[in-house]
Amino acid sequence: MTLFTDLQATLALTQQERYKAALKSARAGMRRHKKHPDFPNFAAVALCSLGKKREAIPLYQKALALDPQFHKARRNLGMALVDIDQDEKAIKVLTKAVKNDPKDERSWMHLALAKRNLGDFEGAMEAVAKVLAISPQKEDALMLNADILDKADHISAALDAGRKALKIVPSNMVLLKLTAKLLSAQGMTDEALSLRHQAVALNPQRTDTLKALATQLLNLGRQEECRQVSLNVLKLDPTSFGSMEQLSLFQTKEQNAELRETLLSALAATKPQGPGRTSILFALAHIDRRAGETSSADGYYAQANRETALLTPYDGDQQALLTNNIISRYPGPMISESQTFPDPRPIYVVGLPRSGTTLTEVTLGAHPDVTPLGERKISKALATAFLNDLPLGPNELKELVDRQQENLPPLPADTRAYVDKMPENYRYIGVLKSAFGNARFINLRRDPRDVALSQWHGHFEKGAITYSYDLKAMAHQFNLYAEIMAHWHKVMPGEILDLSYEDLVSDIETSTKNIAEHCGLDWTPSMAQPHKHAGQVRTMSLHQVRQPVHSRSVRKWVKYEEMLAPFVAELDPNLWPEIR
């Protein structure tokens, strides 16, 4: 056979997607035409299509060795390297590819992917912009653009990109999900809900879109609608244990009794650390606790926490390092006389998770001049800066302010303040005060034993609060919290309002008057009726804050004193004098 016929035969098999035959033909061509680069390239393409991308890499390299100007082989090599997570090597290959052919959108696309994967978001945005300049309506590039902006924490820009892309490709499920998520994060719940319904209408059999819709409905307090959607999920996927766990928290006793039998059967069929097992255990614990079966519930909670702790171990050394670095590097706020601060001012509500931060945010949000914004995303970047000893001076603080302002959703014209209730911001009070000199800080103080119990009964988003599943780890983190709060009070006297959760729920009017005064607001009676003003709530408190304020959770720990003993024993009495 001639070179031409061998090439034609291999190409035809590749185009027909007969990849095993194409691989065999390409290898035969490599033996007959040892110096022709097309055959190792064809063989590599076939291997990639057969899922053997690592085996393809040497063949692409062979093709390039035979012809260093072989652009397709170079692009294909870069794409394969991205697919097997060798992003640094891919960037070197693809950078050369786009230099040789600046109009090759596939090379630009994979260069953007590689840079995104390595956290070079600016570089990734530049690369995907090249793709869109070549093909403005390219669906994959539109998705990737919004995704990169989201990962780079350009929330408003990502949302704008998602909305614009949906005008071009309105049926793209990835864009619908991402844009709905961003809308929800920005408090634009009506539009988010509309997109979630649109996604479900496009494909009613997709359980991921149904789950997202159910969660949105639950966050908005629409429990019965959430239940109906969740039941639909379970018809499509009887092993959706996360949906069962969600239902267990608000269904009636009778509805939960039926669900309990399903969960018991599922538990018997799963192995420790198996998929969904922790959701099964937490769901059983929730059902039994709400039914008054305390002993059974306690057993399930203990087992659920034990197994979750194995899956998401707590890194106490890293947490201690982070705390020590912050205290040593940040003796107090750094504010120059020339600094100006943007309005409206932020109010940061901080504290340990489950200490009353959501309730406090809702009381503030009931004020006509205050907009509650939930948990804003700033702490991750700050943690990275402190753990890696990155600069955090005037330029970085300005960037922090600019990013925060950029990501604010549209606020009502009369807004005087907005609330960020990310509990973990307690670590960064000094940084935030330096960046936003007009900010106000409210720190929730609650009996640590009640906080620990509430966390023990909770199943947080995967990886979010890893210490909550181990009593000694919990005490370790609580001590770090108390230590850094003592530091802030020492170097920033009078800047932080310590708000007692127990006082808040026993005398809501007096407590909210103190909150208003600290935040420079005129108190309004609406602040004392937070349950009438709860909008979207995206935390575990979504059920509680829609009830009138009560003190039923105060001193709940007393019934669990024996169980909590390992936690109490590890608390530092100098930091927690109330446990003495």
XYZ file of C-alpha atoms in Angstrom:
580
model
C 0.000 0.000 0.000
C 1.130 3.557 -0.731
C 1.551 6.370 1.773
C -1.516 8.085 0.382
C -3.793 5.052 0.674
C -2.541 4.320 4.219
C -3.254 7.885 5.275
C -6.686 7.867 3.653
C -7.620 4.549 5.261
C -6.553 5.677 8.754
C -8.283 9.048 8.389
C -11.527 7.400 7.241
C -11.577 5.027 10.210
C -10.939 7.960 12.578
C -13.758 10.012 11.042
C -16.079 7.007 11.312
C -15.193 6.841 15.055
C -13.943 3.255 14.606
C -11.090 3.968 16.948
C -9.797 0.449 17.569
C -9.516 -0.130 13.841
C -8.024 3.355 13.389
C -5.392 2.591 16.041
C -4.490 -0.672 14.323
C -4.272 1.084 10.939
C -2.154 3.940 12.378
C 0.294 1.523 14.005
C 0.634 -0.363 10.735
C 1.316 2.959 9.002
C 3.974 3.786 11.613
C 5.780 0.551 10.741
C 5.599 1.108 6.989
C 6.254 4.889 7.023
C 8.546 5.380 9.986
C 9.299 9.050 9.355
C 5.794 10.291 8.626
C 4.338 12.223 11.605
C 0.661 11.751 10.752
C 0.563 8.105 11.819
C 1.702 8.564 15.455
C -0.695 11.525 15.646
C -3.590 9.371 14.374
C -2.641 6.594 16.810
C -2.608 9.069 19.692
C -6.001 10.506 18.681
C -7.448 6.984 18.636
C -5.976 6.196 22.057
C -7.450 9.406 23.504
C -10.850 8.504 22.075
C -10.536 5.085 23.705
C -9.844 6.721 27.075
C -6.111 5.949 27.070
C -4.794 9.493 27.145
C -1.607 8.789 29.059
C -0.596 6.220 26.449
C -1.238 8.838 23.767
C 1.271 11.377 25.120
C 4.478 9.664 23.805
C 2.890 9.279 20.368
C 2.057 12.984 20.112
C 5.620 13.697 21.200
C 6.914 11.317 18.516
C 4.863 13.122 15.877
C 6.371 16.443 16.972
C 9.860 14.978 16.987
C 9.342 13.942 13.375
C 7.915 17.347 12.460
C 8.468 20.166 15.001
C 6.063 22.387 12.998
C 3.181 19.872 13.225
C 0.617 22.228 14.800
C -2.234 19.736 15.201
C 0.007 17.305 17.062
C 1.164 20.093 19.377
C -2.408 21.192 20.058
C -3.526 17.618 20.596
C -0.642 17.026 22.998
C -1.582 20.116 25.006
C -5.231 19.061 25.152
C -4.312 15.557 26.319
C -2.018 16.962 29.019
C -4.890 19.094 30.345
C -7.144 16.045 30.397
C -4.677 14.093 32.555
C -4.119 17.044 34.927
C -0.594 17.869 33.773
C -1.514 21.528 33.471
C 1.959 23.084 33.803
C 3.267 20.995 30.915
C 0.098 21.718 28.949
C 0.581 25.480 29.334
C 4.097 25.289 27.857
C 2.865 23.262 24.888
C -0.273 25.320 24.256
C 1.494 28.659 24.642
C 3.687 27.652 21.731
C 0.659 26.398 19.816
C -1.235 29.705 20.045
C 1.936 31.606 19.133
C 2.193 29.543 15.969
C -1.525 29.882 15.200
C -3.240 32.728 17.085
C -6.607 31.810 15.519
C -6.680 28.257 16.903
C -9.575 28.509 19.325
C -9.192 24.926 20.578
C -5.650 25.662 21.740
C -6.784 28.889 23.423
C -9.677 27.019 25.046
C -7.457 24.379 26.611
C -4.886 26.969 27.600
C -7.685 28.719 29.505
C -8.642 25.429 31.155
C -5.070 24.699 32.221
C -4.581 28.170 33.680
C -7.911 28.004 35.496
C -6.959 24.653 36.993
C -3.738 26.148 38.356
C -5.506 29.185 39.791
C -4.149 31.658 37.228
C -7.543 33.214 36.731
C -6.307 36.392 35.051
C -4.414 34.318 32.483
C -7.404 32.036 32.033
C -9.695 35.017 31.407
C -7.305 36.389 28.803
C -7.191 33.032 27.018
C -10.956 32.501 26.970
C -11.381 36.078 25.726
C -9.309 35.053 22.688
C -11.723 32.187 22.032
C -14.752 34.472 22.248
C -13.088 37.027 19.983
C -12.800 34.272 17.355
C -16.197 32.642 18.024
C -18.450 34.962 20.103
C -21.189 32.349 20.403
C -19.043 29.319 21.199
C -21.017 27.527 23.896
C -18.104 25.901 25.740
C -16.243 29.203 25.885
C -19.274 31.052 27.240
C -19.585 28.454 30.005
C -15.885 28.542 30.780
C -15.824 32.343 30.914
C -18.561 32.456 33.551
C -16.960 29.605 35.483
C -13.529 31.281 35.585
C -15.019 34.572 36.777
C -16.894 32.702 39.501
C -13.800 30.834 40.657
C -11.835 34.107 40.611
C -14.470 35.525 42.974
C -15.671 38.114 40.469
C -19.260 37.353 41.436
C -20.972 40.275 39.726
C -18.928 39.826 36.541
C -19.632 36.081 36.536
C -23.339 36.749 36.926
C -23.270 39.287 34.100
C -21.420 36.769 31.913
C -23.907 34.028 32.763
C -26.909 36.196 31.939
C -25.416 37.312 28.619
C -24.488 33.742 27.699
C -28.005 32.492 28.414
C -29.356 34.938 25.844
C -27.214 33.132 23.283
C -27.631 29.551 24.556
C -30.773 29.624 26.767
C -30.930 25.847 27.093
C -27.412 25.284 28.399
C -27.868 23.410 31.684
C -24.421 24.269 33.071
C -25.007 27.980 32.521
C -28.511 27.768 33.990
C -27.182 26.119 37.153
C -24.222 28.451 37.548
C -26.245 31.600 36.923
C -28.975 30.482 39.324
C -26.328 29.795 41.977
C -24.844 33.261 41.518
C -28.267 34.918 41.593
C -29.073 33.103 44.808
C -25.759 34.197 46.349
C -26.609 37.793 45.427
C -30.073 37.547 46.989
C -31.889 37.754 43.642
C -34.116 34.854 44.567
C -37.008 35.367 42.146
C -34.729 35.274 39.111
C -32.751 32.361 40.566
C -35.935 30.387 41.161
C -37.123 31.123 37.629
C -33.900 29.708 36.163
C -34.106 26.612 38.347
C -37.672 25.990 37.144
C -36.475 26.554 33.572
C -33.718 23.965 34.016
C -36.196 21.414 35.382
C -38.630 22.090 32.536
C -35.881 21.441 29.980
C -35.099 18.048 31.499
C -37.484 16.878 34.250
C -35.457 13.672 34.696
C -32.249 15.368 35.871
C -32.007 14.898 39.610
C -29.240 17.474 40.060
C -31.486 20.291 38.816
C -34.399 19.012 40.898
C -32.223 18.937 44.025
C -31.064 22.491 43.397
C -34.676 23.607 43.004
C -35.685 21.815 46.214
C -32.883 23.492 48.159
C -33.819 26.928 46.803
C -37.444 26.407 47.801
C -36.426 25.285 51.273
C -34.140 28.300 51.711
C -37.132 30.491 50.925
C -39.278 28.738 53.534
C -41.500 26.975 50.993
C -41.373 23.599 52.686
C -44.284 21.836 51.016
C -43.068 22.741 47.533
C -39.610 21.547 48.524
C -41.093 18.285 49.754
C -42.920 17.603 46.497
C -39.803 18.240 44.436
C -37.714 16.060 46.777
C -40.210 13.209 46.516
C -39.908 13.490 42.742
C -36.121 13.189 43.123
C -36.568 10.017 45.158
C -38.823 8.507 42.490
C -36.049 9.038 39.953
C -33.230 8.102 42.324
C -34.229 6.043 45.388
C -30.633 6.357 46.679
C -30.691 10.160 46.957
C -29.902 10.112 50.669
C -29.145 13.837 50.752
C -32.754 14.512 49.767
C -33.919 12.158 52.502
C -31.799 14.013 55.040
C -33.279 17.318 53.924
C -36.821 15.933 54.264
C -36.105 14.530 57.718
C -35.649 18.039 59.112
C -39.147 19.345 58.375
C -41.564 16.535 57.527
C -44.367 15.567 59.895
C -43.863 12.739 62.357
C -46.044 10.470 60.221
C -44.186 11.279 57.020
C -40.864 10.712 58.734
C -41.993 7.340 60.090
C -42.314 6.032 56.534
C -39.005 7.627 55.554
C -37.318 6.005 58.558
C -38.055 2.500 57.264
C -36.474 3.373 53.925
C -33.403 4.768 55.669
C -33.003 1.688 57.876
C -33.022 -0.562 54.824
C -30.489 1.688 53.128
C -28.250 1.690 56.194
C -28.212 -2.091 56.309
C -27.129 -2.159 52.661
C -24.230 0.318 52.960
C -20.735 -0.152 54.302
C -18.920 2.312 56.605
C -17.704 5.335 54.615
C -19.877 4.244 51.697
C -21.558 6.842 49.441
C -24.368 8.670 51.216
C -23.976 6.746 54.460
C -23.405 9.811 56.651
C -26.575 11.399 55.248
C -28.480 8.242 56.155
C -27.165 8.334 59.724
C -27.840 12.041 60.206
C -31.338 11.655 58.738
C -32.154 8.822 61.153
C -30.781 10.906 64.013
C -32.914 13.917 63.011
C -36.057 11.788 62.701
C -35.620 10.121 66.084
C -34.730 13.385 67.845
C -37.816 15.120 66.464
C -39.931 12.099 67.478
C -38.614 12.289 71.051
C -36.561 9.091 70.753
C -33.535 10.711 72.374
C -31.493 7.615 73.122
C -31.781 6.261 69.596
C -31.052 9.694 68.116
C -27.927 10.090 70.250
C -26.597 6.782 68.994
C -27.092 7.755 65.385
C -25.521 11.180 65.949
C -22.464 9.590 67.554
C -22.080 7.157 64.671
C -22.709 9.841 62.033
C -20.129 12.192 63.517
C -17.566 9.425 63.986
C -17.813 8.333 60.351
C -17.868 11.894 59.013
C -14.743 12.764 61.022
C -12.913 9.943 59.247
C -13.958 11.300 55.863
C -13.128 14.952 56.641
C -10.281 15.043 59.181
C -9.556 18.259 61.089
C -6.128 19.834 60.620
C -5.584 21.386 64.027
C -1.967 22.323 63.321
C -2.921 24.351 60.285
C -5.702 26.109 62.195
C -3.343 26.978 65.052
C -0.765 28.249 62.535
C -3.374 30.450 60.878
C -4.426 31.930 64.233
C -0.850 32.529 65.356
C 0.077 34.136 62.045
C -2.854 36.525 62.215
C -2.127 37.558 65.803
C 1.589 38.055 65.169
C 1.192 39.859 61.836
C -1.846 41.943 62.716
C -1.510 43.715 66.055
C -4.466 45.946 65.172
C -6.121 47.927 62.388
C -3.941 49.994 60.088
C -5.867 53.076 59.030
C -4.271 56.162 57.503
C -5.735 59.643 57.944
C -6.185 59.957 54.187
C -8.286 56.807 53.848
C -11.881 57.112 52.766
C -14.420 54.343 53.117
C -17.287 53.439 50.814
C -20.929 53.670 51.753
C -23.042 51.854 52.637
C -21.002 50.510 55.510
C -20.632 46.790 56.176
C -21.821 45.211 59.405
C -19.917 42.013 60.102
C -21.731 39.469 62.266
C -19.192 36.907 63.468
C -18.865 34.074 65.933
C -18.801 30.315 66.049
C -21.223 28.596 63.650
C -24.530 27.888 65.430
C -24.038 30.732 67.908
C -26.881 32.925 66.642
C -25.318 34.745 63.688
C -28.258 34.051 61.367
C -30.816 35.294 63.896
C -28.751 38.450 64.403
C -28.561 39.057 60.669
C -32.324 38.704 60.352
C -32.921 41.236 63.168
C -30.668 43.694 61.340
C -32.288 42.893 58.003
C -35.659 43.804 59.494
C -34.425 47.406 59.691
C -35.623 49.402 56.656
C -32.151 50.903 56.051
C -30.189 47.634 56.242
C -29.791 44.951 53.561
C -28.831 41.416 54.674
C -26.463 39.717 52.231
C -25.835 36.373 53.921
C -22.337 34.901 53.985
C -20.008 36.764 51.612
C -16.928 35.067 50.152
C -13.809 36.826 51.405
C -12.315 34.626 54.117
C -10.712 32.033 51.805
C -8.408 34.572 50.144
C -7.448 36.046 53.512
C -6.656 32.612 54.949
C -4.384 31.927 51.974
C -2.577 35.232 52.552
C -1.871 34.489 56.212
C -0.981 30.823 55.769
C 1.465 31.593 52.955
C 2.876 34.800 54.417
C 1.664 36.835 51.432
C 1.717 40.648 51.527
C -1.294 42.284 53.115
C -0.524 45.995 53.028
C -2.303 49.075 51.636
C -2.376 47.775 48.045
C -3.865 44.425 49.054
C -6.401 46.135 51.323
C -7.453 48.410 48.466
C -7.883 45.350 46.267
C -10.015 43.764 48.992
C -12.241 46.842 49.154
C -12.510 47.068 45.374
C -13.460 43.393 45.083
C -16.022 43.682 47.872
C -17.618 46.719 46.219
C -17.528 45.073 42.794
C -19.353 42.025 44.111
C -22.115 43.839 45.968
C -25.527 43.150 44.448
C -27.790 46.101 43.597
C -28.881 47.599 46.921
C -32.013 49.663 47.637
C -31.344 53.378 47.302
C -31.934 54.074 50.996
C -29.511 51.364 52.217
C -27.232 52.701 54.947
C -25.566 49.370 55.776
C -25.382 45.796 54.581
C -24.782 42.672 56.666
C -22.146 40.018 56.033
C -22.760 37.176 58.456
C -19.914 34.832 57.589
C -19.117 33.473 61.085
C -15.492 32.695 60.231
C -14.757 36.389 59.653
C -13.952 36.609 63.366
C -10.385 35.784 62.353
C -10.086 38.811 60.102
C -11.650 41.613 62.132
C -8.408 43.608 62.134
C -8.019 43.273 58.372
C -11.631 44.187 57.737
C -11.430 47.215 60.016
C -8.325 48.375 58.151
C -10.076 47.967 54.815
C -13.454 49.305 55.925
C -12.838 51.831 58.671
C -16.560 52.545 58.967
C -17.460 48.871 59.493
C -19.286 47.626 62.574
C -18.630 44.255 64.219
C -20.981 42.093 66.255
C -19.587 38.961 67.884
C -22.082 36.352 69.051
C -21.231 34.780 72.388
C -23.165 31.670 73.332
C -22.522 29.016 75.952
C -19.904 26.864 74.191
C -21.609 23.697 75.366
C -24.841 24.669 73.595
C -22.864 25.632 70.477
C -21.044 22.298 70.557
C -24.297 20.384 70.930
C -25.876 22.250 68.043
C -22.865 21.573 65.835
C -22.858 17.918 66.894
C -26.453 17.663 65.676
C -25.604 19.304 62.355
C -24.307 17.983 59.065
C -22.458 20.798 57.385
C -21.563 21.153 53.733
C -18.723 18.760 52.933
C -15.404 20.079 54.170
C -16.891 23.299 55.542
C -16.472 22.817 59.298
C -14.376 19.710 59.750
C -13.863 20.161 63.504
C -17.571 19.804 64.284
C -17.538 15.995 64.039
C -15.000 15.387 66.809
C -15.511 16.733 70.332
C -11.816 17.305 71.066
C -11.253 18.955 67.679
C -14.266 21.126 68.382
C -12.770 22.295 71.683
C -9.462 23.026 69.964
C -11.161 25.268 67.395
C -13.313 26.945 70.064
C -10.159 27.825 72.018
C -8.581 29.353 68.915
C -11.722 31.414 68.365
C -11.718 32.691 71.950
C -7.988 33.436 71.766
C -8.214 35.579 68.650
C -11.336 37.368 69.878
C -9.471 38.262 73.079
C -6.712 39.649 70.869
C -9.096 41.840 68.883
C -10.742 43.175 72.028
C -7.319 44.052 73.402
C -6.053 45.918 70.333
C -9.434 47.317 69.218
C -11.218 48.317 72.444
C -14.828 49.325 71.935
C -14.963 48.299 68.275
C -16.725 44.969 68.770
C -20.130 44.403 70.340
C -20.164 41.088 72.199
C -23.769 39.972 71.920
C -24.985 37.233 74.224
C -27.196 34.733 72.437
C -28.921 33.996 75.725
C -29.762 37.707 76.158
C -30.856 37.971 72.533
C -33.485 35.240 72.825
C -34.647 36.158 76.344
C -34.992 39.915 75.704
C -35.075 40.540 71.973
C -36.129 44.172 72.302
C -33.279 45.266 74.570
C -30.747 43.265 72.579
C -31.817 44.720 69.236
C -31.700 48.230 70.716
C -28.087 47.544 71.686
C -27.410 46.258 68.181
C -28.958 49.347 66.605
C -26.994 51.704 68.824
C -23.700 49.947 68.081
C -24.379 50.096 64.350
C -25.423 53.768 64.353
C -29.043 52.977 63.524
C -32.348 54.157 64.952
C -34.071 51.164 66.495
C -37.312 50.022 64.886
C -39.875 47.605 66.429
C -39.517 45.363 63.353
C -36.075 44.358 64.616
C -37.725 42.627 67.581
C -39.839 40.433 65.249
C -37.236 38.780 63.024
C -39.432 35.774 62.192
C -41.681 38.066 60.161
C -38.803 39.269 58.014
C -36.760 36.141 57.206
C -36.202 35.976 53.458
C -33.772 33.543 51.893
C -31.780 31.685 54.566
C -28.990 29.425 53.335
C -27.763 28.021 56.648
C -28.931 25.358 59.094
C -30.940 28.038 60.891
C -33.440 28.282 58.036
C -36.156 26.506 60.068
C -35.539 28.242 63.411
C -35.499 31.867 62.216
C -38.993 31.519 60.770
C -40.354 30.858 64.254
C -40.942 33.538 66.911
C -37.797 34.033 68.998
C -37.617 31.480 71.831
C -35.152 30.281 74.439
C -35.786 26.544 74.142
C -32.197 25.947 73.006
C -30.652 27.692 76.023
C -28.922 25.272 78.431
C -29.928 22.336 76.286
C -26.441 21.006 76.910
C -27.365 20.008 80.492
C -29.139 16.875 79.222
C -25.983 15.936 77.316
C -23.416 16.730 79.992
C -21.901 13.263 79.990
C -21.651 13.109 76.210
C -20.035 16.558 76.077
C -17.496 15.794 78.824
C -14.549 15.211 76.408
C -15.301 18.575 74.790
C -15.555 20.472 78.085
C -12.362 18.880 79.396
C -10.405 20.372 76.458
C -11.779 23.911 76.782
C -9.359 26.462 78.212
C -11.053 27.812 81.378
C -9.123 31.078 81.071
C -10.733 31.645 77.683
C -14.103 30.222 78.711
C -14.638 31.342 82.332
C -18.347 30.434 82.167
C -17.495 26.701 82.274
C -15.705 26.878 85.619
